XYZ file of N, CA and C in Angstrom:
867
model
N 120.347 177.567 17.033
C 121.267 177.858 17.761
C 122.382 177.543 18.518
N 123.380 178.236 18.573
C 124.563 177.339 19.340
C 124.839 177.696 20.845
N 124.588 176.628 21.639
C 124.779 177.315 22.958
C 125.923 176.852 23.547
N 126.340 177.412 24.880
C 127.179 177.504 25.594
C 126.762 177.842 26.944
N 127.684 177.916 28.035
C 127.259 177.986 29.282
C 127.848 179.199 29.705
N 127.109 180.523 29.420
C 127.082 181.911 29.459
C 127.490 182.567 31.035
N 128.361 183.097 30.858
C 128.477 183.896 32.355
C 127.474 184.532 32.662
N 126.877 184.607 34.050
C 126.070 185.125 34.646
C 126.328 186.804 34.263
N 124.928 187.777 34.184
C 124.978 188.929 33.988
C 125.627 189.714 32.817
N 125.853 188.767 31.731
C 126.294 189.079 30.546
C 125.473 188.264 28.986
N 125.634 189.350 27.888
C 125.298 188.238 26.884
C 126.088 187.493 26.369
N 125.263 185.904 25.901
C 126.475 185.204 25.486
C 127.508 185.698 24.670
N 128.796 184.807 24.665
C 129.763 185.594 23.848
C 130.131 184.564 22.894
N 130.617 184.382 21.692
C 130.531 183.281 20.907
C 131.861 183.884 19.860
N 132.853 183.111 19.461
C 133.854 183.375 19.041
C 134.225 182.363 17.159
N 134.177 182.948 16.386
C 134.056 182.066 15.462
C 135.695 182.118 14.465
N 136.349 181.106 14.335
C 137.595 181.094 13.784
C 137.743 180.490 12.473
N 138.162 181.599 11.465
C 138.305 181.030 9.918
C 139.858 181.455 9.497
N 139.922 180.570 8.182
C 141.312 180.608 7.985
C 141.562 181.964 6.981
N 140.706 182.208 6.163
C 140.608 183.281 5.209
C 139.938 184.538 5.267
N 139.890 185.673 4.639
C 138.781 186.238 4.568
C 137.792 185.749 3.627
N 136.199 185.676 3.746
C 135.322 185.243 3.274
C 134.758 184.088 3.728
N 135.846 183.225 4.483
C 135.135 182.002 4.873
C 134.323 182.034 6.241
N 134.218 183.228 6.826
C 133.670 183.825 7.735
C 132.257 183.721 7.448
N 131.938 184.395 6.466
C 130.607 184.403 5.660
C 129.931 183.575 4.848
N 131.211 182.787 4.160
C 130.592 181.780 3.387
C 130.360 180.342 4.113
N 130.663 180.401 5.460
C 130.563 178.716 6.193
C 129.743 179.299 7.118
N 129.714 180.087 7.762
C 129.230 180.971 9.163
C 128.537 181.683 8.858
N 127.904 182.213 7.864
C 127.257 183.899 8.143
C 125.902 183.827 8.469
N 125.123 182.566 8.499
C 123.814 182.567 8.848
C 124.042 182.634 10.521
N 125.133 181.901 11.075
C 125.122 181.901 12.235
C 125.462 182.956 13.217
N 126.345 183.750 12.492
C 126.550 185.193 12.540
C 125.553 186.044 12.988
N 125.165 186.150 11.847
C 123.986 186.958 11.818
C 122.894 187.231 12.704
N 123.039 185.340 12.682
C 121.220 184.889 13.973
C 121.769 185.379 15.068
N 123.283 185.273 15.685
C 123.457 185.797 17.105
C 123.633 186.835 17.222
N 124.277 187.467 16.208
C 124.223 189.389 16.712
C 122.621 189.810 16.720
N 122.039 188.994 15.850
C 120.569 189.685 16.025
C 119.819 189.032 17.560
N 119.807 188.339 17.719
C 119.807 187.846 18.589
C 120.301 188.682 20.370
N 121.232 189.495 20.011
C 121.829 190.457 20.816
C 123.213 190.151 21.527
N 123.556 189.110 21.060
C 125.168 187.978 21.593
C 126.206 188.812 21.466
N 127.133 188.598 21.566
C 128.217 189.496 21.135
C 128.975 188.407 20.306
N 129.513 188.719 19.326
C 129.683 187.818 18.378
C 131.070 188.372 17.923
N 132.492 187.299 17.604
C 133.608 187.791 17.506
C 134.136 186.889 16.222
N 134.773 187.632 15.248
C 135.235 186.504 14.472
C 136.762 186.967 14.544
N 137.349 185.530 14.445
C 139.207 185.773 14.093
C 139.517 184.864 12.790
N 140.019 185.763 12.110
C 140.726 185.617 11.109
C 142.321 185.354 10.576
N 142.461 184.239 10.570
C 144.104 183.477 10.546
C 145.067 183.877 9.738
N 145.117 184.258 8.437
C 145.526 185.043 7.425
C 144.722 185.969 6.354
N 145.615 186.388 5.669
C 144.633 187.636 4.675
C 144.274 186.911 3.697
N 144.676 185.457 3.039
C 143.910 184.881 2.026
C 145.084 185.739 0.849
N 146.310 185.865 0.764
C 147.340 186.096 -0.163
C 147.425 185.161 -1.452
N 146.866 183.963 -1.305
C 146.739 182.997 -2.384
C 145.766 183.108 -3.267
N 144.795 183.350 -2.597
C 143.155 183.825 -3.033
C 143.534 183.586 -4.825
N 142.340 182.962 -5.616
C 142.206 183.371 -7.109
C 141.365 184.463 -7.246
N 141.169 185.159 -8.044
C 140.502 186.627 -8.269
C 139.685 186.557 -9.415
N 138.781 186.539 -9.323
C 137.338 186.545 -10.437
C 137.363 187.629 -11.234
N 137.136 188.939 -10.598
C 136.655 189.916 -11.583
C 137.733 190.609 -12.297
N 137.719 190.548 -13.570
C 138.671 190.787 -14.595
C 139.148 192.233 -14.379
N 138.596 192.876 -13.666
C 139.164 194.514 -13.560
C 139.962 194.590 -12.328
N 139.808 193.260 -11.509
C 141.013 192.997 -10.265
C 141.865 192.181 -10.808
N 142.122 191.535 -11.741
C 142.600 190.477 -11.803
C 144.232 190.389 -11.710
N 144.591 191.801 -11.745
C 145.989 192.300 -11.593
C 146.740 191.895 -9.634
N 145.406 191.495 -9.070
C 145.764 191.570 -7.847
C 146.550 190.035 -7.616
N 145.789 189.144 -8.406
C 146.778 187.910 -8.380
C 147.478 187.357 -8.454
N 148.431 186.824 -7.711
C 149.712 186.412 -7.802
C 150.532 187.586 -6.995
N 149.826 188.757 -6.516
C 150.784 189.634 -5.672
C 150.086 189.508 -4.049
N 151.034 188.854 -3.583
C 150.316 188.757 -2.476
C 150.078 189.615 -1.567
N 151.007 190.929 -1.148
C 150.941 191.801 -0.472
C 149.865 192.689 -0.880
N 149.556 192.898 -2.264
C 148.374 193.675 -2.982
C 146.851 193.114 -2.469
N 147.346 191.905 -2.829
C 145.944 190.892 -2.823
C 145.215 190.872 -1.127
N 146.391 190.665 -0.105
C 145.773 190.780 1.088
C 145.549 192.310 1.409
N 145.873 193.169 1.174
C 145.364 194.740 1.479
C 144.040 194.553 0.753
N 143.724 194.083 -0.493
C 142.560 194.143 -0.979
C 141.386 193.659 -0.267
N 141.927 192.278 0.230
C 140.842 191.363 0.865
C 140.536 191.674 2.603
N 142.010 192.537 3.100
C 141.747 193.231 4.099
C 140.112 193.825 4.121
N 140.107 194.964 3.101
C 138.985 195.521 3.268
C 137.675 195.267 2.861
N 137.949 193.920 2.184
C 136.741 193.177 1.765
C 136.168 192.697 3.297
N 137.030 191.958 3.940
C 136.777 191.583 5.022
C 136.267 192.689 6.392
N 136.805 193.724 6.274
C 136.309 194.968 7.012
C 135.175 195.153 6.912
N 134.455 195.028 5.334
C 133.206 195.608 5.137
C 132.243 194.720 5.268
N 133.098 193.368 5.040
C 131.546 192.129 5.297
C 131.321 192.138 6.744
N 132.454 191.785 7.842
C 132.252 191.807 9.112
C 131.292 193.338 9.498
N 131.725 194.244 8.845
C 130.800 195.340 9.670
C 129.159 195.217 8.882
N 129.164 194.555 8.051
C 127.336 194.100 7.575
C 127.220 193.138 8.611
N 127.664 191.987 8.982
C 127.536 191.031 9.834
C 127.544 191.933 11.431
N 127.958 192.787 11.667
C 127.946 193.563 12.849
C 128.489 192.653 14.022
N 129.701 192.120 13.588
C 130.523 190.943 14.445
C 131.941 191.951 14.848
N 132.116 191.733 15.760
C 133.820 192.003 16.226
C 134.683 191.016 15.665
N 136.174 191.761 15.345
C 136.859 191.400 13.934
C 138.246 191.182 14.849
N 139.176 190.334 14.638
C 140.370 189.932 15.344
C 141.226 189.389 13.902
N 142.403 189.594 13.751
C 143.285 188.646 12.897
C 144.381 188.352 13.803
N 144.695 187.231 13.680
C 145.292 186.486 14.427
C 146.977 186.654 14.624
N 147.257 187.033 15.780
C 148.494 187.780 15.980
C 148.832 189.258 15.762
N 147.778 189.974 15.511
C 147.700 191.054 15.160
C 147.216 192.131 16.050
N 148.296 193.155 16.708
C 147.750 193.869 17.909
C 146.211 194.771 17.544
N 146.024 195.092 16.219
C 144.660 195.737 16.073
C 144.765 195.320 14.419
N 143.625 196.023 14.032
C 143.474 195.546 12.310
C 144.261 196.198 12.026
N 144.854 197.342 11.845
C 146.075 198.123 11.208
C 147.493 197.001 11.062
N 147.236 196.064 11.785
C 148.717 195.349 11.544
C 148.525 194.197 10.986
N 149.609 193.650 10.757
C 149.614 192.193 9.806
C 149.635 191.101 10.787
N 148.816 190.085 10.432
C 148.588 188.781 11.064
C 150.135 188.025 11.273
N 150.059 187.059 12.304
C 151.430 186.500 12.110
C 151.425 185.619 11.255
N 150.495 184.613 10.327
C 150.562 184.140 9.531
C 150.137 184.427 8.141
N 150.507 183.628 7.128
C 150.368 183.878 5.861
C 148.952 182.647 5.245
N 148.541 182.817 4.265
C 147.931 181.940 3.245
C 148.883 181.139 2.900
N 148.694 179.853 3.031
C 149.537 178.706 2.857
C 149.438 178.297 1.419
N 147.954 178.397 0.705
C 147.834 177.719 -0.654
C 147.312 176.514 -0.139
N 147.273 175.755 -1.354
C 147.144 174.412 -1.269
C 148.761 173.744 -1.145
N 148.445 171.987 -0.772
C 149.498 171.778 -0.607
C 149.991 171.282 -2.085
N 151.604 171.249 -2.145
C 152.264 171.086 -3.694
C 152.642 172.297 -4.030
N 152.044 173.553 -3.577
C 152.233 174.849 -4.174
C 153.415 176.046 -3.568
N 154.357 176.651 -4.009
C 155.332 177.183 -3.770
C 154.705 178.127 -2.141
N 153.533 178.400 -1.985
C 153.159 179.216 -0.884
C 153.377 178.562 0.149
N 153.200 177.196 -0.122
C 153.187 175.853 1.154
C 154.277 176.186 1.784
N 155.518 176.593 1.195
C 156.467 176.581 1.738
C 157.223 177.915 2.644
N 156.326 178.886 2.097
C 156.509 180.217 2.360
C 156.775 180.028 4.214
N 158.044 181.042 4.788
C 158.167 180.825 6.131
C 157.115 181.198 7.250
N 156.086 181.902 6.512
C 154.871 182.250 7.479
C 153.448 181.501 7.110
N 153.674 180.367 6.116
C 152.730 179.553 5.998
C 152.015 179.208 7.152
N 150.676 179.267 7.204
C 149.742 178.863 8.659
C 150.166 177.399 9.088
N 149.807 176.745 7.593
C 149.446 175.257 7.538
C 150.758 174.803 8.246
N 152.147 175.233 7.923
C 153.740 174.756 8.237
C 153.937 175.432 9.339
N 153.514 176.134 10.106
C 153.970 176.686 11.573
C 153.563 175.615 12.175
N 154.356 175.461 13.377
C 154.010 174.477 14.584
C 152.879 174.447 14.786
N 151.809 173.369 15.223
C 151.052 173.589 15.705
C 150.865 174.055 17.215
N 152.206 174.148 17.913
C 152.024 174.751 19.476
C 152.001 176.430 19.172
N 152.604 176.853 18.131
C 152.774 178.434 17.554
C 151.323 178.692 17.519
N 150.740 177.610 16.366
C 149.432 178.400 16.123
C 148.223 178.317 17.164
N 148.506 176.970 18.092
C 147.378 177.169 19.175
C 147.625 178.416 19.972
N 149.149 178.434 20.410
C 149.184 179.521 21.262
C 148.965 180.915 20.879
N 148.789 181.136 19.592
C 147.737 182.323 19.021
C 146.953 182.472 19.068
N 146.118 181.522 18.764
C 144.457 181.175 19.179
C 144.315 181.456 20.342
N 144.872 180.641 21.330
C 145.055 180.737 22.631
C 144.771 182.298 23.241
N 145.756 183.108 22.829
C 145.792 184.332 23.224
C 144.668 185.154 23.183
N 144.116 184.967 21.817
C 142.695 185.448 21.752
C 141.397 185.096 22.572
N 141.658 183.419 23.059
C 140.528 182.937 23.914
C 140.568 183.833 25.287
N 141.883 183.802 25.269
C 142.357 184.529 26.775
C 141.423 186.168 27.027
N 141.606 186.882 25.911
C 141.133 188.231 25.788
C 139.806 188.080 25.340
N 139.211 187.236 24.895
C 137.553 187.533 24.508
C 137.198 186.653 25.695
N 137.661 185.460 25.993
C 136.709 184.638 27.175
C 135.276 184.562 26.456
N 134.923 183.480 25.460
C 134.025 183.072 24.588
C 133.347 181.653 25.652
N 132.016 181.778 25.395
C 131.260 180.899 26.022
C 131.332 179.456 24.862
N 131.429 179.947 23.499
C 131.158 179.281 22.492
C 132.359 179.502 21.711
N 132.812 178.497 21.093
C 134.088 178.544 19.724
C 133.564 177.915 18.777
N 133.689 178.247 17.320
C 133.356 177.337 16.353
C 134.040 177.897 15.190
N 134.662 176.401 14.462
C 135.728 176.845 13.675
C 135.417 175.582 12.765
N 136.182 175.127 11.669
C 135.583 173.822 11.046
C 135.518 172.837 11.362
N 135.231 171.828 10.609
C 135.616 169.930 11.522
C 136.658 169.648 11.345
N 137.186 168.351 11.189
C 138.574 167.809 11.229
C 139.118 168.060 10.098
N 138.410 168.109 9.170
C 138.453 167.861 7.463
C 138.436 169.093 7.005
N 138.563 170.488 7.426
C 138.480 171.958 7.392
C 137.393 172.330 6.048
N 136.801 171.053 6.044
C 135.476 171.338 4.934
C 135.589 170.989 3.940
N 136.866 171.110 3.355
C 136.672 170.672 1.885
C 138.395 170.011 1.692
N 139.340 170.345 2.894
C 140.536 169.879 2.898
C 141.654 170.872 2.667
N 141.381 172.110 2.646
C 142.388 173.301 2.399
C 143.527 173.102 3.685
N 144.816 173.051 3.707
C 145.678 172.914 4.657
C 145.322 173.882 5.606
N 145.038 175.256 5.390
C 145.007 176.166 6.780
C 143.381 176.057 7.120
N 142.623 175.304 6.477
C 141.319 175.141 7.467
C 141.443 174.189 8.310
N 142.389 173.058 7.998
C 142.546 171.739 8.687
C 143.361 172.557 10.150
N 144.495 173.421 9.762
C 145.358 174.053 10.962
C 144.336 174.937 11.773
N 143.611 175.546 11.446
C 142.523 176.210 11.857
C 141.895 175.689 13.021
N 141.187 174.322 12.656
C 140.706 173.397 13.395
C 141.306 172.781 14.171
N 142.954 172.580 14.120
C 143.848 171.845 14.793
C 144.180 172.640 16.157
N 144.451 174.160 15.426
C 145.018 174.965 16.551
C 143.664 175.299 17.228
N 142.588 175.635 16.785
C 141.473 175.967 17.731
C 141.120 175.083 18.818
N 141.002 173.901 17.946
C 141.066 172.707 19.126
C 141.662 172.696 20.145
N 143.351 172.491 19.893
C 144.462 172.733 21.000
C 144.293 173.582 21.806
N 143.884 174.537 21.428
C 143.547 176.167 22.264
C 142.569 175.829 23.287
N 141.366 175.585 22.911
C 140.448 175.079 23.653
C 140.678 173.801 24.578
N 141.383 172.904 24.013
C 141.688 171.941 25.424
C 142.549 172.187 26.233
N 143.384 173.177 26.064
C 144.423 173.720 27.110
C 143.745 175.258 28.193
N 142.659 175.399 27.768
C 141.805 176.002 28.954
C 141.393 175.622 30.081
N 141.438 176.121 31.422
C 141.474 175.113 32.490
C 139.845 174.803 32.123
N 139.392 173.416 32.845
C 138.262 173.066 32.409
C 137.007 173.938 32.802
N 137.140 174.466 33.947
C 136.239 175.441 34.444
C 135.723 177.026 33.479
N 136.802 176.640 32.558
C 136.848 177.990 31.714
C 137.072 177.929 30.366
N 136.571 176.498 30.173
C 136.676 176.011 28.744
C 135.244 175.998 27.637
N 134.935 176.851 26.866
C 134.190 176.921 25.927
C 133.957 175.777 25.351
N 132.374 175.690 24.622
C 132.410 174.830 24.200
C 132.452 174.741 22.858
N 132.992 173.646 21.909
C 133.767 173.760 21.023
C 132.333 173.319 19.700
N 132.180 173.683 18.702
C 131.501 173.544 17.702
C 131.876 173.426 16.299
N 131.976 172.520 15.419
C 132.605 172.572 14.072
C 131.673 172.478 12.935
N 131.428 172.661 11.722
C 130.528 173.345 10.834
C 130.716 172.077 10.203
N 129.279 171.363 9.877
C 129.156 170.320 8.952
C 127.803 170.592 8.289
N 127.995 169.452 7.665
C 126.426 169.806 6.596
C 125.701 168.370 6.652
N 124.115 168.452 7.103
C 123.483 167.548 6.703
C 123.270 166.899 5.498
N 123.425 165.643 5.517
C 123.283 164.900 4.296
C 122.353 165.487 3.507
N 120.943 165.129 4.172
C 119.576 165.441 3.480
C 119.648 167.024 3.048
N 120.054 167.844 3.730
C 120.349 169.165 3.273
C 121.037 169.016 1.715
N 122.198 168.641 1.591
C 123.226 168.376 0.871
C 122.044 167.847 -0.365
N 121.528 167.188 -0.713
C 120.724 166.425 -1.598
C 119.593 167.472 -1.818
N 119.224 168.160 -0.852
C 117.998 169.019 -1.348
C 118.597 170.218 -1.780
N 119.726 170.822 -1.548
C 120.127 171.684 -2.222
C 120.908 171.540 -3.629
N 121.115 170.445 -3.979
C 121.587 170.057 -5.266
C 120.503 170.181 -6.266
N 118.997 169.675 -5.783
C 118.012 169.724 -6.672
C 117.476 171.130 -6.465
N 117.705 172.175 -5.725
C 116.928 173.666 -5.818
C 118.089 174.134 -7.239
N 119.541 173.909 -6.628
C 120.587 174.697 -7.638
C 119.986 174.062 -9.040
N 120.017 173.030 -9.224
C 119.705 172.241 -10.394
C 118.550 173.009 -11.271
N 117.466 173.663 -10.602
C 116.160 174.230 -10.984
C 116.371 175.768 -11.072
N 117.443 176.512 -10.236
C 117.156 177.694 -10.166
C 118.567 178.554 -10.801
N 119.660 177.545 -10.578
C 120.796 178.370 -11.635
C 120.800 178.425 -13.302
N 120.833 179.594 -13.788
C 120.589 179.651 -15.244
C 121.654 178.362 -15.882
N 121.479 177.636 -16.655
C 121.971 176.376 -17.316
C 122.902 176.971 -18.547
N 122.718 178.020 -18.972
C 123.224 178.314 -19.976
C 124.527 179.274 -19.913
N 125.305 179.340 -18.703
C 126.271 180.637 -18.130
C 127.164 179.953 -17.954
N 127.425 178.387 -17.906
C 128.760 178.475 -17.634
C 128.920 177.606 -16.136
N 128.001 178.117 -15.268
C 128.296 177.749 -13.894
C 128.289 175.911 -14.065
N 128.952 175.516 -12.920
C 129.060 174.622 -12.399
C 128.397 173.802 -11.255
N 127.441 172.916 -11.726
C 126.088 172.281 -10.403
C 127.181 171.144 -9.958
N 126.529 171.084 -8.534
C 127.370 169.669 -8.177
C 126.552 168.396 -8.603
N 127.399 167.799 -8.953
C 126.701 166.531 -9.037
C 127.812 165.034 -9.444
N 127.672 164.510 -10.415
C 128.764 163.230 -9.847
C 129.994 163.520 -10.263
N 130.251 164.598 -10.817
C 131.392 164.859 -11.238
C 132.135 165.887 -10.078
N 131.827 166.233 -9.637
C 131.929 167.072 -8.138
C 131.109 166.537 -6.805
N 131.579 165.570 -5.993
C 131.100 165.210 -4.914
C 131.161 165.966 -3.692
N 130.490 165.655 -2.847
C 130.015 166.322 -1.533
C 131.351 166.363 -0.971
N 131.550 167.958 -0.622
C 132.162 168.340 0.595
C 132.390 167.201 1.528
N 133.826 167.279 1.949
C 134.193 166.405 3.447
C 133.596 166.541 4.464
N 132.900 167.612 4.370
C 132.211 167.755 5.937
C 130.639 167.543 5.931
N 130.270 166.601 4.435
C 128.860 166.229 4.646
C 128.541 165.069 5.488
N 127.793 165.218 6.266
C 127.818 164.158 7.309
C 126.452 163.390 7.665
N 126.020 162.033 7.976
C 124.967 161.672 8.300
C 124.429 162.822 9.325
N 122.923 162.905 8.797
C 121.830 163.668 9.541
C 122.166 163.555 11.388
N 122.346 162.350 11.839
C 122.330 162.876 13.482
C 123.315 162.730 13.693
N 124.951 163.154 12.948
C 125.917 163.587 13.206
C 125.877 165.297 13.660
N 124.820 166.034 13.307
C 124.521 167.241 13.372
C 124.073 167.538 14.917
N 124.509 168.100 15.650
C 124.012 168.333 17.044
C 122.769 169.453 17.204
N 123.460 170.517 16.377
C 122.853 171.850 16.349
C 122.613 172.230 15.099
N 121.943 173.218 14.757
C 121.680 173.963 13.398
C 121.130 175.349 13.478
N 121.594 176.148 12.513
C 120.868 177.757 12.915
C 120.124 177.873 11.442
N 118.875 178.369 11.543
C 117.975 178.170 10.351
C 117.269 179.585 10.409
N 117.681 180.672 9.697
C 117.109 182.027 9.806
C 116.949 182.510 8.130
N 115.918 183.045 7.521
C 115.984 183.318 6.743
C 116.359 184.557 6.748
N 115.992 185.676 7.473
C 116.385 187.026 7.869
C 118.178 187.331 7.935
N 118.422 186.164 8.394
C 120.199 186.044 8.544
C 121.085 185.513 7.498
N 120.062 184.994 6.369
C 120.454 184.870 5.125
C 120.635 186.035 4.155
N 119.420 186.965 4.558
C 119.806 188.183 3.449
C 120.957 189.100 4.089
N 121.482 188.791 5.509
C 122.375 189.154 6.129
C 123.904 189.074 5.285
N 123.781 187.666 5.360
C 125.147 186.737 4.827
C 125.138 187.276 3.454
N 124.210 187.118 2.727
C 124.176 187.567 1.299
C 124.841 188.940 1.040
N 124.062 190.013 1.611
C 124.853 191.333 1.477
C 126.399 191.263 2.133
N 127.041 190.480 2.616
C 128.360 190.555 3.238
C 129.505 189.907 2.337
N 128.478 188.700 1.786
C 129.343 188.167 0.510
C 129.343 189.042 -0.497
N 128.682 189.920 -0.943
C 128.926 190.976 -1.832
C 130.364 191.897 -1.763
N 130.451 191.495 -0.277
C 131.638 192.624 -0.068
C 133.094 192.126 -0.498
N 133.083 190.310 -0.348
C 134.108 189.754 -1.018
C 134.202 189.574 -2.818
N 134.529 190.734 -3.422
C 134.049 190.527 -4.371
C 135.280 190.013 -5.317
N 136.367 189.838 -4.707
C 137.552 189.242 -5.921
C 137.174 187.454 -5.349
N 136.506 187.105 -4.631
C 136.193 185.921 -4.329
C 134.908 185.111 -4.780
N 133.764 185.613 -4.740
C 132.468 185.295 -4.569
C 131.784 185.957 -5.673
N 131.096 185.173 -6.898
C 129.792 185.557 -7.393
C 128.757 185.504 -6.513
N 127.494 186.684 -6.612
C 126.658 186.264 -5.809
C 125.375 186.328 -6.895
N 124.528 185.188 -6.519
C 123.114 185.104 -7.442
C 122.198 185.258 -6.761
N 120.827 184.699 -7.607
C 119.505 184.838 -6.857
C 119.449 183.677 -5.814
N 120.027 183.598 -4.697
C 119.647 182.685 -3.673
C 121.123 181.542 -3.706
N 122.048 181.928 -4.593
C 123.238 181.202 -4.771
C 124.480 182.003 -4.840
N 125.679 181.374 -4.646
C 126.779 181.890 -5.104
C 127.974 181.088 -5.539
N 128.718 181.637 -6.006
C 129.609 180.923 -7.109
C 131.117 181.126 -6.654
N 132.226 180.428 -6.436
C 133.407 180.772 -6.566
C 134.308 180.876 -7.707
N 135.569 180.736 -7.475
C 136.479 181.189 -8.454
C 136.375 179.844 -9.644
N 136.076 178.596 -9.479
C 136.062 177.499 -10.198
C 134.486 177.398 -10.718
N 133.876 178.432 -10.423
C 132.258 178.649 -11.066
C 131.331 177.373 -10.559
N 131.942 176.804 -9.300
C 131.160 175.963 -8.953
C 130.234 176.570 -8.066
N 128.913 176.301 -8.336
C 127.321 176.865 -7.404
C 127.223 176.169 -5.862
N 126.857 177.143 -5.115
C 126.262 176.564 -4.138
C 124.825 177.495 -3.434
N 124.121 176.829 -2.617
C 122.962 177.294 -2.338
C 123.015 178.450 -0.847
N 122.501 179.395 -1.311
C 122.207 180.416 -0.146
C 120.943 179.697 0.609
N 120.874 178.707 1.412
C 119.585 178.225 1.794
C 119.200 178.820 3.284
N 119.984 179.637 3.974
C 119.261 180.487 5.290
C 119.385 179.164 6.463
N 120.737 178.169 6.124
C 120.380 177.139 7.452
C 122.059 176.726 7.382
N 122.483 176.107 8.376
C 123.602 175.752 8.595
C 123.661 174.658 9.721
N 124.543 173.591 9.623
C 124.384 172.496 10.623
C 126.152 172.366 11.005
N 126.353 172.215 12.425
C 127.241 172.202 13.311
C 127.016 170.777 14.359
N 128.298 170.698 14.710
C 128.736 169.202 15.436
C 129.478 169.787 16.735
N 128.642 169.352 17.902
C 129.354 169.491 19.362
C 131.144 168.677 19.152
N 132.210 169.497 19.601
C 133.459 168.311 19.159
C 133.930 168.262 20.353
N 134.673 167.462 20.336
C 135.567 166.860 21.384
C 136.928 167.701 20.810
N 137.653 168.578 22.189
C 138.863 169.377 21.664
C 139.926 168.601 21.406
N 140.079 167.299 22.175
C 141.017 166.577 22.362
C 141.323 165.551 21.537
N 140.165 165.257 20.432
C 140.165 164.223 19.172
C 139.937 164.766 18.368
N 138.998 166.223 18.715
C 138.761 167.085 17.337
C 137.427 166.492 16.558
N 136.908 165.086 17.268
C 135.634 164.500 16.482
C 134.276 164.896 17.170
N 133.073 164.691 16.828
C 131.809 164.999 17.355
C 131.943 164.242 18.809
N 131.529 165.007 19.616
C 131.840 164.548 20.692
C 130.204 164.625 21.551
N 129.712 163.516 21.811
C 129.695 162.119 21.373
C 129.118 161.977 19.976
N 129.655 160.967 19.202
C 129.213 160.959 17.841
C 127.353 161.064 17.652
N 126.847 161.873 17.106
C 125.281 162.270 17.027
C 124.515 162.459 17.659
N 125.608 163.042 19.573
C 124.572 163.353 20.465
C 124.817 165.149 20.732
N 123.707 165.660 21.477
C 123.573 166.678 21.534
C 124.779 167.084 23.015
């Protein structure tokens, strides 16, 4: 469970900040479903519409490379997934769900998308933090969750989401400052998941299992750095259903999922988090609750 200092007289309120559609379910789907089931008020803020995403189904391949068309489609996927999860949804800088967010998917470093004038990663940090801060002011969460300083795997938009969220939290008056968490993965869990995938994923269908050629993600940390965890098999079932809504981005198997690079990950029903210092962006204190 992710705990904060709740306001007396109302349910705990949590805000999860993510870069693109599908990130909310891939990285925090268990926590989202778990806290909704507890009766908490759960919000998701999505910073861009994922215009640069790769498209998996052949029948939707025409969307890849067409930023506006893919954004429109992924907006629908996001709406379906957040409906399954039961969360309140916000687009960064948009007046409502029918308007455009302020920023655009930046793609990876060195791609033309990174130079787009609306690219999220290229926006001044002050502007990105102010946009997140406006949502904090409107929602008044007790807990805020985003990526760790690595962005999970280094995507520039994930890193900027972390930076903007931490800065926005730090800018809140101290008496109104929510508790900040970053998504991390226990090293012990990562090893267990690799072994499970090797036993359960079909070996003759071209899926890529994590191994020596696919090193751990950047946010895999020593177990003691993980201050909080959410473990909930019922929430995993909700997460799995929500993932199916993101058909352009995810293939869902039996207890696992794969991305467009065919690299597989386990749906284990557990997620790790670390309390973060909003000023430094690092676990605060390292390894302590």
